Amino acid sequence: EPEVTQTPSHQVTQMGQEVILRCVPISNHLYFYWYRQILGQKVEFLVSFYNNEISEKSEIFDDQFSVERPDGSNFTLKIRSTKLEDSAMYFCASSEAEDSHEQFFGPGTRLTVL
Amino acid sequence: SQKIEQNSEALNIQEGKTATLTCNYTNYSPAYLQWYRQDPGRGPVFLLLIRENEKEKRKERLKVTFDTTLKQSLFHITASQPADSATYLCALDMRSSASKIIFGSGTRLSIRP
């Protein structure tokens, strides 16, 4: 069964460093998302992406964040200058089409900022 | 802004019984309401979606109801099994096209043998 994959599974970085989290969505999906979940808290929407551009973003997704689909398969989230409070699980998700509301989530990347 | 409340932080029930989880929201009704399952350290897994004009949806041992007057959804697992133990997330999908989902904080369900 096709699935969303994410790498790395765990990333440790120093405060102020840039990180890139990678995702490979399901191949025929058109909509892509990033969410984060701080330990013990709810899953929070960051950004949605369609047709090579951001379609919606939350207040969390400030200028420190950017997303890119550099080729036909990868979808990346970049955090330019990480802060301690960026430590969280980051989930990538994808969905098939405009009328499809089921989002398929990846296993997540645990980001630890020291 | 839209708020979602899942009334129980944790629910502990006996195997074989029906588990009922509650999701309440404020303000305007979503176009769609979804339920996800999340296991520790894993991403959410989609279970069921119900539209604003539907009252009830079923899938195997799962049943979801949606009452837009009460602004509430109930999620039932019948004949519960220890393997059903997980956190269950209610999620609001506000628009008619694929878009962001607003998640509740979840209810941690434990099924004891």
PDB file of C-alpha atoms in Angstrom:
ATOM      1  CA  GLU A   1       0.000   0.000   0.000  1.00  0.00           C
ATOM      2  CA  PRO A   2       1.432   3.428  -0.901  1.00  0.00           C
ATOM      3  CA  GLU A   3       2.504   5.570   2.014  1.00  0.00           C
ATOM      4  CA  VAL A   4       4.016   8.927   2.848  1.00  0.00           C
ATOM      5  CA  THR A   5       7.641   8.692   3.924  1.00  0.00           C
ATOM      6  CA  GLN A   6       9.700  11.202   5.885  1.00  0.00           C
ATOM      7  CA  THR A   7      13.400  11.598   6.540  1.00  0.00           C
ATOM      8  CA  PRO A   8      15.152  11.797   8.862  1.00  0.00           C
ATOM      9  CA  SER A   9      13.152  10.147  11.623  1.00  0.00           C
ATOM     10  CA  HIS A  10      15.029  12.197  14.215  1.00  0.00           C
ATOM     11  CA  GLN A  11      17.009  15.405  13.739  1.00  0.00           C
ATOM     12  CA  VAL A  12      19.036  17.079  16.458  1.00  0.00           C
ATOM     13  CA  THR A  13      20.311  20.578  15.794  1.00  0.00           C
ATOM     14  CA  GLN A  14      21.750  23.573  17.576  1.00  0.00           C
ATOM     15  CA  MET A  15      19.677  26.699  18.070  1.00  0.00           C
ATOM     16  CA  GLY A  16      20.137  29.082  15.143  1.00  0.00           C
ATOM     17  CA  GLN A  17      20.976  26.356  12.629  1.00  0.00           C
ATOM     18  CA  GLU A  18      18.982  25.660   9.509  1.00  0.00           C
ATOM     19  CA  VAL A  19      17.208  22.337   9.091  1.00  0.00           C
ATOM     20  CA  ILE A  20      15.484  20.740   6.143  1.00  0.00           C
ATOM     21  CA  LEU A  21      12.876  18.089   6.731  1.00  0.00           C
ATOM     22  CA  ARG A  22      12.055  15.848   3.808  1.00  0.00           C
ATOM     23  CA  CYS A  23       8.895  14.115   2.736  1.00  0.00           C
ATOM     24  CA  VAL A  24       7.925  11.918  -0.181  1.00  0.00           C
ATOM     25  CA  PRO A  25       4.137  12.140  -0.603  1.00  0.00           C
ATOM     26  CA  ILE A  26       2.065   9.418  -2.221  1.00  0.00           C
ATOM     27  CA  SER A  27       2.819   9.583  -5.932  1.00  0.00           C
ATOM     28  CA  ASN A  28      -0.565  10.508  -7.434  1.00  0.00           C
ATOM     29  CA  HIS A  29      -1.449  12.992  -4.698  1.00  0.00           C
ATOM     30  CA  LEU A  30      -1.753  16.664  -5.519  1.00  0.00           C
ATOM     31  CA  TYR A  31      -2.095  18.399  -2.148  1.00  0.00           C
ATOM     32  CA  PHE A  32       0.666  18.471   0.417  1.00  0.00           C
ATOM     33  CA  TYR A  33       0.749  19.619   4.031  1.00  0.00           C
ATOM     34  CA  TRP A  34       3.018  20.111   6.984  1.00  0.00           C
ATOM     35  CA  TYR A  35       1.799  19.831  10.567  1.00  0.00           C
ATOM     36  CA  ARG A  36       3.652  19.898  13.837  1.00  0.00           C
ATOM     37  CA  GLN A  37       2.955  18.397  17.241  1.00  0.00           C
ATOM     38  CA  ILE A  38       4.784  19.659  20.292  1.00  0.00           C
ATOM     39  CA  LEU A  39       5.156  16.897  22.870  1.00  0.00           C
ATOM     40  CA  GLY A  40       1.873  16.361  24.704  1.00  0.00           C
ATOM     41  CA  GLN A  41      -0.005  18.935  22.631  1.00  0.00           C
ATOM     42  CA  LYS A  42      -2.364  18.854  19.697  1.00  0.00           C
ATOM     43  CA  VAL A  43      -1.462  18.460  16.047  1.00  0.00           C
ATOM     44  CA  GLU A  44      -1.205  21.943  14.504  1.00  0.00           C
ATOM     45  CA  PHE A  45      -1.502  22.911  10.858  1.00  0.00           C
ATOM     46  CA  LEU A  46       1.478  24.758   9.371  1.00  0.00           C
ATOM     47  CA  VAL A  47       1.000  24.996   5.616  1.00  0.00           C
ATOM     48  CA  SER A  48      -0.749  23.508   2.605  1.00  0.00           C
ATOM     49  CA  PHE A  49       0.744  23.380  -0.881  1.00  0.00           C
ATOM     50  CA  TYR A  50      -0.837  22.824  -4.256  1.00  0.00           C
ATOM     51  CA  ASN A  51       0.245  23.401  -7.827  1.00  0.00           C
ATOM     52  CA  ASN A  52       3.707  24.520  -6.720  1.00  0.00           C
ATOM     53  CA  GLU A  53       2.540  27.221  -4.401  1.00  0.00           C
ATOM     54  CA  ILE A  54       1.364  27.714  -0.853  1.00  0.00           C
ATOM     55  CA  SER A  55      -2.424  27.633  -0.701  1.00  0.00           C
ATOM     56  CA  GLU A  56      -2.795  28.337   2.992  1.00  0.00           C
ATOM     57  CA  LYS A  57      -0.572  28.867   6.015  1.00  0.00           C
ATOM     58  CA  SER A  58      -1.057  29.351   9.734  1.00  0.00           C
ATOM     59  CA  GLU A  59       0.288  32.042  12.048  1.00  0.00           C
ATOM     60  CA  ILE A  60       2.980  29.596  13.122  1.00  0.00           C
ATOM     61  CA  PHE A  61       4.377  29.513   9.580  1.00  0.00           C
ATOM     62  CA  ASP A  62       6.354  32.754   9.743  1.00  0.00           C
ATOM     63  CA  ASP A  63       9.329  33.949   7.695  1.00  0.00           C
ATOM     64  CA  GLN A  64      11.584  31.362   9.309  1.00  0.00           C
ATOM     65  CA  PHE A  65       9.710  28.615   7.492  1.00  0.00           C
ATOM     66  CA  SER A  66       9.601  27.765   3.812  1.00  0.00           C
ATOM     67  CA  VAL A  67       8.409  24.847   1.724  1.00  0.00           C
ATOM     68  CA  GLU A  68       9.504  23.571  -1.622  1.00  0.00           C
ATOM     69  CA  ARG A  69       8.802  20.804  -4.059  1.00  0.00           C
ATOM     70  CA  PRO A  70      12.229  20.645  -5.689  1.00  0.00           C
ATOM     71  CA  ASP A  71      11.402  17.750  -7.994  1.00  0.00           C
ATOM     72  CA  GLY A  72       8.482  15.501  -8.838  1.00  0.00           C
ATOM     73  CA  SER A  73       8.635  13.490  -5.649  1.00  0.00           C
ATOM     74  CA  ASN A  74      10.062  15.389  -2.673  1.00  0.00           C
ATOM     75  CA  PHE A  75       8.347  17.989  -0.526  1.00  0.00           C
ATOM     76  CA  THR A  76      10.542  19.819   1.968  1.00  0.00           C
ATOM     77  CA  LEU A  77      10.108  22.054   4.994  1.00  0.00           C
ATOM     78  CA  LYS A  78      12.988  24.374   5.815  1.00  0.00           C
ATOM     79  CA  ILE A  79      13.429  26.167   9.098  1.00  0.00           C
ATOM     80  CA  ARG A  80      16.052  28.864   8.607  1.00  0.00           C
ATOM     81  CA  SER A  81      17.153  29.637  12.129  1.00  0.00           C
ATOM     82  CA  THR A  82      15.815  27.126  14.595  1.00  0.00           C
ATOM     83  CA  LYS A  83      14.619  28.119  18.044  1.00  0.00           C
ATOM     84  CA  LEU A  84      14.206  25.964  21.125  1.00  0.00           C
ATOM     85  CA  GLU A  85      10.426  26.147  20.723  1.00  0.00           C
ATOM     86  CA  ASP A  86      10.658  24.574  17.266  1.00  0.00           C
ATOM     87  CA  SER A  87      11.318  21.235  18.955  1.00  0.00           C
ATOM     88  CA  ALA A  88       8.390  19.032  17.953  1.00  0.00           C
ATOM     89  CA  MET A  89       7.259  16.169  15.732  1.00  0.00           C
ATOM     90  CA  TYR A  90       6.763  17.389  12.190  1.00  0.00           C
ATOM     91  CA  PHE A  91       4.295  15.469  10.079  1.00  0.00           C
ATOM     92  CA  CYS A  92       3.956  15.642   6.345  1.00  0.00           C
ATOM     93  CA  ALA A  93       0.619  14.677   4.792  1.00  0.00           C
ATOM     94  CA  SER A  94      -0.816  14.413   1.316  1.00  0.00           C
ATOM     95  CA  SER A  95      -4.229  14.055  -0.225  1.00  0.00           C
ATOM     96  CA  GLU A  96      -5.322  12.887  -3.598  1.00  0.00           C
ATOM     97  CA  ALA A  97      -7.508  15.580  -5.113  1.00  0.00           C
ATOM     98  CA  GLU A  98      -9.578  18.634  -4.397  1.00  0.00           C
ATOM     99  CA  ASP A  99     -12.610  16.580  -3.398  1.00  0.00           C
ATOM    100  CA  SER A 100     -10.620  14.163  -1.298  1.00  0.00           C
ATOM    101  CA  HIS A 101     -10.531  15.047   2.363  1.00  0.00           C
ATOM    102  CA  GLU A 102      -8.668  12.063   3.673  1.00  0.00           C
ATOM    103  CA  GLN A 103      -5.131  13.101   4.437  1.00  0.00           C
ATOM    104  CA  PHE A 104      -2.422  10.471   4.608  1.00  0.00           C
ATOM    105  CA  PHE A 105       0.191  11.265   7.208  1.00  0.00           C
ATOM    106  CA  GLY A 106       3.812  10.245   7.274  1.00  0.00           C
ATOM    107  CA  PRO A 107       5.511   8.795  10.343  1.00  0.00           C
ATOM    108  CA  GLY A 108       6.960  12.164  11.318  1.00  0.00           C
ATOM    109  CA  THR A 109      10.371  13.689  11.982  1.00  0.00           C
ATOM    110  CA  ARG A 110      11.230  14.396  15.582  1.00  0.00           C
ATOM    111  CA  LEU A 111      13.146  17.693  15.667  1.00  0.00           C
ATOM    112  CA  THR A 112      15.144  18.468  18.783  1.00  0.00           C
ATOM    113  CA  VAL A 113      16.690  21.934  19.045  1.00  0.00           C
ATOM    114  CA  LEU A 114      19.396  22.283  21.696  1.00  0.00           C
TER     115      LEU A 114
ATOM    116  CA  SER B   1     -11.848  31.498  16.158  1.00  0.00           C
ATOM    117  CA  GLN B   2     -13.057  27.933  15.902  1.00  0.00           C
ATOM    118  CA  LYS B   3     -12.473  25.850  19.025  1.00  0.00           C
ATOM    119  CA  ILE B   4     -12.698  22.096  19.379  1.00  0.00           C
ATOM    120  CA  GLU B   5     -13.148  20.256  22.642  1.00  0.00           C
ATOM    121  CA  GLN B   6     -12.778  16.558  23.107  1.00  0.00           C
ATOM    122  CA  ASN B   7     -14.414  16.138  26.444  1.00  0.00           C
ATOM    123  CA  SER B   8     -12.409  13.316  27.917  1.00  0.00           C
ATOM    124  CA  GLU B   9      -8.670  13.466  28.071  1.00  0.00           C
ATOM    125  CA  ALA B  10      -8.665   9.742  28.820  1.00  0.00           C
ATOM    126  CA  LEU B  11     -11.223   6.961  28.721  1.00  0.00           C
ATOM    127  CA  ASN B  12     -10.768   3.511  30.208  1.00  0.00           C
ATOM    128  CA  ILE B  13     -13.248   0.764  29.372  1.00  0.00           C
ATOM    129  CA  GLN B  14     -13.621  -2.998  29.501  1.00  0.00           C
ATOM    130  CA  GLU B  15     -12.999  -5.092  26.412  1.00  0.00           C
ATOM    131  CA  GLY B  16     -16.209  -5.884  24.558  1.00  0.00           C
ATOM    132  CA  LYS B  17     -18.008  -2.705  25.642  1.00  0.00           C
ATOM    133  CA  THR B  18     -18.805   0.225  23.371  1.00  0.00           C
ATOM    134  CA  ALA B  19     -16.473   3.193  23.641  1.00  0.00           C
ATOM    135  CA  THR B  20     -18.078   6.590  23.033  1.00  0.00           C
ATOM    136  CA  LEU B  21     -15.913   9.649  22.461  1.00  0.00           C
ATOM    137  CA  THR B  22     -17.247  13.200  22.252  1.00  0.00           C
ATOM    138  CA  CYS B  23     -16.175  16.144  20.131  1.00  0.00           C
ATOM    139  CA  ASN B  24     -17.726  19.582  20.536  1.00  0.00           C
ATOM    140  CA  TYR B  25     -16.956  22.700  18.553  1.00  0.00           C
ATOM    141  CA  THR B  26     -17.818  26.363  18.793  1.00  0.00           C
ATOM    142  CA  ASN B  27     -18.860  28.848  16.154  1.00  0.00           C
ATOM    143  CA  TYR B  28     -19.817  27.731  12.704  1.00  0.00           C
ATOM    144  CA  SER B  29     -20.225  24.145  11.575  1.00  0.00           C
ATOM    145  CA  PRO B  30     -17.498  22.588   9.478  1.00  0.00           C
ATOM    146  CA  ALA B  31     -18.210  21.275   6.029  1.00  0.00           C
ATOM    147  CA  TYR B  32     -16.700  17.993   7.127  1.00  0.00           C
ATOM    148  CA  LEU B  33     -15.759  16.437  10.411  1.00  0.00           C
ATOM    149  CA  GLN B  34     -13.110  13.740  10.556  1.00  0.00           C
ATOM    150  CA  TRP B  35     -11.856  11.252  13.104  1.00  0.00           C
ATOM    151  CA  TYR B  36      -8.270  10.048  13.201  1.00  0.00           C
ATOM    152  CA  ARG B  37      -6.411   7.525  15.307  1.00  0.00           C
ATOM    153  CA  GLN B  38      -2.920   8.289  16.593  1.00  0.00           C
ATOM    154  CA  ASP B  39      -0.601   5.789  18.227  1.00  0.00           C
ATOM    155  CA  PRO B  40       2.355   6.991  20.349  1.00  0.00           C
ATOM    156  CA  GLY B  41       5.151   8.441  18.213  1.00  0.00           C
ATOM    157  CA  ARG B  42       3.195   7.942  14.974  1.00  0.00           C
ATOM    158  CA  GLY B  43       1.268  10.135  12.579  1.00  0.00           C
ATOM    159  CA  PRO B  44      -2.531  10.348  12.622  1.00  0.00           C
ATOM    160  CA  VAL B  45      -4.399   7.718  10.616  1.00  0.00           C
ATOM    161  CA  PHE B  46      -7.689   8.651   8.969  1.00  0.00           C
ATOM    162  CA  LEU B  47     -10.715   6.661  10.129  1.00  0.00           C
ATOM    163  CA  LEU B  48     -13.967   8.300   9.093  1.00  0.00           C
ATOM    164  CA  LEU B  49     -15.346  11.481   7.580  1.00  0.00           C
ATOM    165  CA  ILE B  50     -18.872  12.799   7.956  1.00  0.00           C
ATOM    166  CA  ARG B  51     -20.392  15.669   6.000  1.00  0.00           C
ATOM    167  CA  GLU B  52     -22.475  18.449   7.517  1.00  0.00           C
ATOM    168  CA  ASN B  53     -25.632  17.129   5.867  1.00  0.00           C
ATOM    169  CA  GLU B  54     -25.102  13.580   7.186  1.00  0.00           C
ATOM    170  CA  LYS B  55     -26.335  12.406  10.561  1.00  0.00           C
ATOM    171  CA  GLU B  56     -24.462   9.139  10.849  1.00  0.00           C
ATOM    172  CA  LYS B  57     -21.678   7.166   9.181  1.00  0.00           C
ATOM    173  CA  ARG B  58     -20.526   3.612   9.830  1.00  0.00           C
ATOM    174  CA  LYS B  59     -17.465   1.578   8.990  1.00  0.00           C
ATOM    175  CA  GLU B  60     -17.151  -1.909  10.440  1.00  0.00           C
ATOM    176  CA  ARG B  61     -17.158  -1.456  14.252  1.00  0.00           C
ATOM    177  CA  LEU B  62     -16.947   2.327  14.012  1.00  0.00           C
ATOM    178  CA  LYS B  63     -19.847   4.767  13.996  1.00  0.00           C
ATOM    179  CA  VAL B  64     -19.799   8.548  13.850  1.00  0.00           C
ATOM    180  CA  THR B  65     -22.718  10.899  14.401  1.00  0.00           C
ATOM    181  CA  PHE B  66     -22.847  14.602  13.617  1.00  0.00           C
ATOM    182  CA  ASP B  67     -25.351  16.992  15.196  1.00  0.00           C
ATOM    183  CA  THR B  68     -24.938  20.509  13.827  1.00  0.00           C
ATOM    184  CA  THR B  69     -27.581  21.850  16.223  1.00  0.00           C
ATOM    185  CA  LEU B  70     -25.659  20.639  19.258  1.00  0.00           C
ATOM    186  CA  LYS B  71     -22.330  21.299  17.464  1.00  0.00           C
ATOM    187  CA  GLN B  72     -21.243  17.844  18.453  1.00  0.00           C
ATOM    188  CA  SER B  73     -19.920  14.630  16.999  1.00  0.00           C
ATOM    189  CA  LEU B  74     -19.891  11.277  18.765  1.00  0.00           C
ATOM    190  CA  PHE B  75     -17.484   8.499  17.820  1.00  0.00           C
ATOM    191  CA  HIS B  76     -18.376   4.951  18.835  1.00  0.00           C
ATOM    192  CA  ILE B  77     -16.293   1.790  18.773  1.00  0.00           C
ATOM    193  CA  THR B  78     -18.456  -1.269  19.354  1.00  0.00           C
ATOM    194  CA  ALA B  79     -17.128  -4.580  20.677  1.00  0.00           C
ATOM    195  CA  SER B  80     -13.942  -2.803  21.722  1.00  0.00           C
ATOM    196  CA  GLN B  81     -10.644  -4.682  21.761  1.00  0.00           C
ATOM    197  CA  PRO B  82      -7.292  -3.953  23.448  1.00  0.00           C
ATOM    198  CA  ALA B  83      -5.906  -3.219  19.953  1.00  0.00           C
ATOM    199  CA  ASP B  84      -8.271  -0.246  19.793  1.00  0.00           C
ATOM    200  CA  SER B  85      -6.258   1.450  22.536  1.00  0.00           C
ATOM    201  CA  ALA B  86      -4.898   4.686  21.070  1.00  0.00           C
ATOM    202  CA  THR B  87      -5.548   8.423  21.026  1.00  0.00           C
ATOM    203  CA  TYR B  88      -8.503   9.421  18.876  1.00  0.00           C
ATOM    204  CA  LEU B  89      -8.511  12.859  17.295  1.00  0.00           C
ATOM    205  CA  CYS B  90     -11.508  14.819  16.126  1.00  0.00           C
ATOM    206  CA  ALA B  91     -10.706  17.176  13.256  1.00  0.00           C
ATOM    207  CA  LEU B  92     -12.658  19.918  11.549  1.00  0.00           C
ATOM    208  CA  ASP B  93     -12.366  20.496   7.832  1.00  0.00           C
ATOM    209  CA  MET B  94     -13.862  23.887   7.209  1.00  0.00           C
ATOM    210  CA  ARG B  95     -13.940  24.182   3.472  1.00  0.00           C
ATOM    211  CA  SER B  96     -15.310  22.427   0.465  1.00  0.00           C
ATOM    212  CA  SER B  97     -11.901  21.726  -1.030  1.00  0.00           C
ATOM    213  CA  ALA B  98      -8.936  19.879   0.378  1.00  0.00           C
ATOM    214  CA  SER B  99      -7.506  22.164   2.978  1.00  0.00           C
ATOM    215  CA  LYS B 100      -6.090  22.383   6.422  1.00  0.00           C
ATOM    216  CA  ILE B 101      -7.586  20.396   9.232  1.00  0.00           C
ATOM    217  CA  ILE B 102      -8.032  21.761  12.744  1.00  0.00           C
ATOM    218  CA  PHE B 103      -7.392  19.006  15.258  1.00  0.00           C
ATOM    219  CA  GLY B 104      -8.745  18.551  18.748  1.00  0.00           C
ATOM    220  CA  SER B 105      -6.399  17.585  21.528  1.00  0.00           C
ATOM    221  CA  GLY B 106      -7.561  13.983  21.446  1.00  0.00           C
ATOM    222  CA  THR B 107      -8.967  11.385  23.801  1.00  0.00           C
ATOM    223  CA  ARG B 108      -6.659   8.621  24.988  1.00  0.00           C
ATOM    224  CA  LEU B 109      -8.659   5.402  24.940  1.00  0.00           C
ATOM    225  CA  SER B 110      -7.535   2.353  26.903  1.00  0.00           C
ATOM    226  CA  ILE B 111      -9.318  -0.966  26.520  1.00  0.00           C
ATOM    227  CA  ARG B 112      -8.571  -3.360  29.347  1.00  0.00           C
ATOM    228  CA  PRO B 113      -8.848  -7.120  28.769  1.00  0.00           C
TER     229      PRO B 113
END
